[in-house]
XYZ file of N, CA and C in Angstrom:
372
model
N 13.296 6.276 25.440
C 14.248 6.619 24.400
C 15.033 7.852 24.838
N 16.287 7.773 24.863
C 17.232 8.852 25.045
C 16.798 10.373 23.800
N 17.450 11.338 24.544
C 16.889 12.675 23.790
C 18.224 12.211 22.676
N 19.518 11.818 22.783
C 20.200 11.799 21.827
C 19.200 11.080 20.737
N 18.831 9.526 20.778
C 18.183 8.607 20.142
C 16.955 9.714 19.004
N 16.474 9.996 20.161
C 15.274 10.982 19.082
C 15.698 12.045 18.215
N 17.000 13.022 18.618
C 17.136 13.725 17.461
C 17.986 13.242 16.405
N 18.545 11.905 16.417
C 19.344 10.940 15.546
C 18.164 10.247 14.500
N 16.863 9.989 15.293
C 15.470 9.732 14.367
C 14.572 10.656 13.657
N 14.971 11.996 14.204
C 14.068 13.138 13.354
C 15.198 13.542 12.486
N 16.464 13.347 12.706
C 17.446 13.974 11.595
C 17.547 12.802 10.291
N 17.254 11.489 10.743
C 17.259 10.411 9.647
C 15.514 10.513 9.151
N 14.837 10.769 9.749
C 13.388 11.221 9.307
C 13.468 12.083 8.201
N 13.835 13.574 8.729
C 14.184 14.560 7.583
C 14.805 14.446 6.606
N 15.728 13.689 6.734
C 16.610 13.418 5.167
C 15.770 12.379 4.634
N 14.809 11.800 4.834
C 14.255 10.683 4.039
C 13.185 11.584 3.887
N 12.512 12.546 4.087
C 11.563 13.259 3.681
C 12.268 14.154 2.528
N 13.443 14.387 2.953
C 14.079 15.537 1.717
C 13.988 14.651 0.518
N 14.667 13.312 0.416
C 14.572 12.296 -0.241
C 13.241 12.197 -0.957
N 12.338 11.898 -0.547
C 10.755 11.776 -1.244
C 10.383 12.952 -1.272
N 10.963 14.456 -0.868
C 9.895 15.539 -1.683
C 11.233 15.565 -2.755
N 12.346 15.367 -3.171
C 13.073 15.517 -4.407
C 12.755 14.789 -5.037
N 12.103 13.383 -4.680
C 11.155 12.756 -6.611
C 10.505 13.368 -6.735
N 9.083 14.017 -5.757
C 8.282 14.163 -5.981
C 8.116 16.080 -6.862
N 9.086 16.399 -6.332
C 9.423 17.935 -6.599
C 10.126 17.423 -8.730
N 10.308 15.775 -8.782
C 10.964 15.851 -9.961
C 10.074 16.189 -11.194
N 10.744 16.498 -12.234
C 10.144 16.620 -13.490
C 9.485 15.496 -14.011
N 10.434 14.228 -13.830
C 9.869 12.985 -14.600
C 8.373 12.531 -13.481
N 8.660 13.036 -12.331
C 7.661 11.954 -11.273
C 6.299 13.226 -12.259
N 6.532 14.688 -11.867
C 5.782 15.425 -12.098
C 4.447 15.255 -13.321
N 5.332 14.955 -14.656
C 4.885 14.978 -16.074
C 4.539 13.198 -16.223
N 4.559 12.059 -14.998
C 4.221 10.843 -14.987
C 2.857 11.162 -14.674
N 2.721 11.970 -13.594
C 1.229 12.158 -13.277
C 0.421 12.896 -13.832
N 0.930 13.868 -14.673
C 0.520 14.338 -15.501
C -0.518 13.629 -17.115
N 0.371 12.806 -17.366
C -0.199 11.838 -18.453
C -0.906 11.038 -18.121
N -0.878 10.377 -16.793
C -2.095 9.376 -16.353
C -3.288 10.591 -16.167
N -3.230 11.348 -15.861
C -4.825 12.353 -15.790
C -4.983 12.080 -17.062
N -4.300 12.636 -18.466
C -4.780 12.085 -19.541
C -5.009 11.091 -20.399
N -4.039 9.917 -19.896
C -4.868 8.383 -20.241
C -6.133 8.533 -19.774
N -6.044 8.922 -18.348
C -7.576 8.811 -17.893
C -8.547 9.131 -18.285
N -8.324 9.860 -18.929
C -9.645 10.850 -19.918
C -10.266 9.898 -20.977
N -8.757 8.671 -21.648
C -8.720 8.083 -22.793
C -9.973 6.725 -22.780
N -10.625 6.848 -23.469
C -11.784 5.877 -23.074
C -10.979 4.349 -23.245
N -10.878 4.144 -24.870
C -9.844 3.229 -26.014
C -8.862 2.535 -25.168
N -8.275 3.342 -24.298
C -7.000 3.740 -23.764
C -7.050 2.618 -22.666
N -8.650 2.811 -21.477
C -8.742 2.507 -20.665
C -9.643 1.209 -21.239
N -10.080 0.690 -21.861
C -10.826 -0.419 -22.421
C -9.831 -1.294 -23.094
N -8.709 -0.925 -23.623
C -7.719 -1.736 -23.778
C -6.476 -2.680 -22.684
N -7.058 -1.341 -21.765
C -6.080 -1.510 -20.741
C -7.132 -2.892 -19.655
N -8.134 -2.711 -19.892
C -9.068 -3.802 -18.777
C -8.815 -4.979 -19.788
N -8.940 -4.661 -21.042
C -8.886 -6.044 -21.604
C -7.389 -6.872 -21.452
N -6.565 -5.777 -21.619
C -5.333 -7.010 -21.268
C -5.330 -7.514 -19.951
N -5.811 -6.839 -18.714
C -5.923 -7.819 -17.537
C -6.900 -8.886 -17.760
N -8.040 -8.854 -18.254
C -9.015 -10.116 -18.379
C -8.359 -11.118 -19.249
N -7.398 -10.677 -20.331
C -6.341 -11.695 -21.057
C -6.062 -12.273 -20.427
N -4.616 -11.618 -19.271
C -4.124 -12.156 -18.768
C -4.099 -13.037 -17.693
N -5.195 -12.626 -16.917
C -5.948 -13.686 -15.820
C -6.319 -14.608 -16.897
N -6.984 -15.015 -17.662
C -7.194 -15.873 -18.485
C -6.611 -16.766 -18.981
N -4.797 -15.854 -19.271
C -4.037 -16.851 -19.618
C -3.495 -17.689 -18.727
N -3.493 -16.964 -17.531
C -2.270 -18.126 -16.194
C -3.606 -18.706 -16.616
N -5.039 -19.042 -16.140
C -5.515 -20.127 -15.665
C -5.822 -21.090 -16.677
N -5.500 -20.607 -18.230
C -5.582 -21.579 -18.938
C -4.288 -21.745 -19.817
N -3.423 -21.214 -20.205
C -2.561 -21.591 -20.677
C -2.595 -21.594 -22.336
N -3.792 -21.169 -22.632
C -4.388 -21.194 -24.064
C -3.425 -20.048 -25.017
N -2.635 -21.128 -26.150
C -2.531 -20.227 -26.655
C -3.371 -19.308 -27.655
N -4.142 -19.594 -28.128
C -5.243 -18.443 -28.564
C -5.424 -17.153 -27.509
N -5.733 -17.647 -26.573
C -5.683 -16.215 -25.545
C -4.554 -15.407 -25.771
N -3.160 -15.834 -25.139
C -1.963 -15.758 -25.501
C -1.548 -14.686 -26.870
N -2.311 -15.259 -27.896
C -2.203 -14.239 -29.119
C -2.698 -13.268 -28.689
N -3.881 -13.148 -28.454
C -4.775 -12.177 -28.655
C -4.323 -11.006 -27.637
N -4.008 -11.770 -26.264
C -3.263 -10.646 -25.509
C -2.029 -9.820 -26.188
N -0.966 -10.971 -27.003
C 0.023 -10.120 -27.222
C -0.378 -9.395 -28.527
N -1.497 -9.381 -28.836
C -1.823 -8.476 -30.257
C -2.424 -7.094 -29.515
N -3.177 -6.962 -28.318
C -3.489 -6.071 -27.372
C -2.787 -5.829 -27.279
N -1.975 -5.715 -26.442
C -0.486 -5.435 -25.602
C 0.196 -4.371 -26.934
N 0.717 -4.945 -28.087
C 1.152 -4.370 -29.180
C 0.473 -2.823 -29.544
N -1.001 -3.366 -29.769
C -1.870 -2.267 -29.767
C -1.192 -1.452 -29.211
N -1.613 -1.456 -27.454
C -1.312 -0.236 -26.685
C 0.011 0.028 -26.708
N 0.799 -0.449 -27.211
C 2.681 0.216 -27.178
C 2.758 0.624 -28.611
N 1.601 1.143 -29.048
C 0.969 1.942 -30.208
C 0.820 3.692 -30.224
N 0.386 3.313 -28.675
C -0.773 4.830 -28.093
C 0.518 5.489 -27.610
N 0.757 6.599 -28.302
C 1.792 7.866 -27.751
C 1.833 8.111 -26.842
N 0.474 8.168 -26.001
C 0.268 8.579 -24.943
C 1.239 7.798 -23.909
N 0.671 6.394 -24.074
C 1.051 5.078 -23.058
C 2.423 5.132 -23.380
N 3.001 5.678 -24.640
C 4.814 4.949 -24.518
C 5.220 6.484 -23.626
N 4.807 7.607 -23.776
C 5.468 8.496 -23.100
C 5.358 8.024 -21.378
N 4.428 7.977 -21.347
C 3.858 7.597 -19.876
C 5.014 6.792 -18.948
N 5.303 5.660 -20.026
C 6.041 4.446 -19.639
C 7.404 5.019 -19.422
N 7.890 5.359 -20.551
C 9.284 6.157 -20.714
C 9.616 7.058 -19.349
N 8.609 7.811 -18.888
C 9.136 8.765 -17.340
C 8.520 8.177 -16.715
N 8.021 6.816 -16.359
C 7.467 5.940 -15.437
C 9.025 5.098 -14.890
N 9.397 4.584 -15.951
C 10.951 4.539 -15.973
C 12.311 5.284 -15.350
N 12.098 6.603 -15.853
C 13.037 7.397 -15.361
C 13.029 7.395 -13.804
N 11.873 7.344 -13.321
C 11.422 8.026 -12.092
C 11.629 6.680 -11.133
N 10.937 5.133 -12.202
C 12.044 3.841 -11.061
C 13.361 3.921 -11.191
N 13.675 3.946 -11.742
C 15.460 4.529 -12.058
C 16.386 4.907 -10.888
N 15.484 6.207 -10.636
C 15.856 7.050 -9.026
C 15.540 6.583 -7.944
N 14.261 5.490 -8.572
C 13.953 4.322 -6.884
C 14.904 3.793 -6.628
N 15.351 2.908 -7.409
C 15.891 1.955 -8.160
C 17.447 2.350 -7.246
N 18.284 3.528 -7.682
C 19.431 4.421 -7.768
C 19.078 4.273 -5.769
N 18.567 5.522 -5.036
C 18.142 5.296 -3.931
C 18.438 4.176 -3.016
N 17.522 3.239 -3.721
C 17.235 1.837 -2.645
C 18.662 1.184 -2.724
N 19.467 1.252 -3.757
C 20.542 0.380 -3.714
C 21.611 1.541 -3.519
N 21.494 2.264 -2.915
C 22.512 3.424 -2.321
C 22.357 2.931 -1.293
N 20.820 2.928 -0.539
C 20.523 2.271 1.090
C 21.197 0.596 1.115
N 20.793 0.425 0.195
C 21.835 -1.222 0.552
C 22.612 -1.455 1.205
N 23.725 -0.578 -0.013
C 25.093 -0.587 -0.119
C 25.614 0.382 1.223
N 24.657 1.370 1.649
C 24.982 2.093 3.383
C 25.015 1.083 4.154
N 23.475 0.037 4.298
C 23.496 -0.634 5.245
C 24.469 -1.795 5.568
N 24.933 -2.239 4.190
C 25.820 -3.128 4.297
C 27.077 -2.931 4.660
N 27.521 -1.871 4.409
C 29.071 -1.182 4.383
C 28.831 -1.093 6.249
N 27.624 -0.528 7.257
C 27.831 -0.061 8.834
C 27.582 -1.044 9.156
N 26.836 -2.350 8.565
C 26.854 -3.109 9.391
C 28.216 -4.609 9.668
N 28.478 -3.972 8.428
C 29.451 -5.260 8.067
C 30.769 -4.299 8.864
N 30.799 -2.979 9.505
C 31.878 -2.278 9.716
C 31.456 -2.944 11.388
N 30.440 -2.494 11.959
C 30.557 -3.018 13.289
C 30.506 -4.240 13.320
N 30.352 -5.367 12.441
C 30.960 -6.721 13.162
C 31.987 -7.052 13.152
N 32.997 -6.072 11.817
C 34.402 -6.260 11.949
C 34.972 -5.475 12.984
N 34.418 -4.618 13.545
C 34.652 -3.894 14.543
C 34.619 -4.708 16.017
N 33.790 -5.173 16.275
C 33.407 -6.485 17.247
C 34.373 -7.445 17.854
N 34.745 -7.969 16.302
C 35.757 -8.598 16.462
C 36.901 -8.594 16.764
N 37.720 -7.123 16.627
C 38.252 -6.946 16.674
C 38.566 -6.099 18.187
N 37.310 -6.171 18.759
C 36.855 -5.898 20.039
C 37.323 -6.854 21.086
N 37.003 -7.980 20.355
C 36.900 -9.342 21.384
C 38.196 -10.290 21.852
């Protein structure tokens, strides 16, 4: 690898590190992890939360609607718990900025690459 090549990979390195310590430096990523330490604490919290996965495996393999209820009467439950809607709410914010990010990288990759094949062509 050329010395140009490598400091073109530690300078695109670093900005993708600046990139992931600015979520991680964020408020919403910050106060996300924050509230899962205290779901975690939540016994209710966490016994509700196993039961809707055993629902829901339950439901793909049977299709039952009785299960079906009962999950979405769970489910309801927990979008009950203050805790869980805050949680969700800056769980949100914080895909948002994934979200924002990844389709910034898209829209880069698509714009240089679609520039050097028109470039190419116009080569040839």
């Amino acid at each position: 690898m050329k010395e140009a090549d490598k400091l073109i990979d530690k300078n695109v390195e670093d900005r993708i590190q600046d990139i992931i310590n600015d979520i991680i430096d964020s408020d919403e990523y910050n106060r996300c992890l924050e509230i899962k330490k205290q779901m975690a604490q939540c016994r209710e919290l966490n016994q509700l939360v196993e039961d809707i996965k055993k629902l829901q495996q339950q439901y793909i393999k049977t299709n039952n609607k009785s299960v079906k209820q009962e999950l979405d009467d769970k489910q309801k439950k927990l979008e009950q718990i203050p805790i869980y809607c805050e949680y969700n709410r800056y769980l949100e914010k914080v895909n948002e900025k994934l979200e924002f990010i990844k389709g910034t990288f898209n829209d880069y990759f698509y714009q240089k690459l679609n520039q050097d094949i028109t470039e190419r062509k116009h080569e040839s």
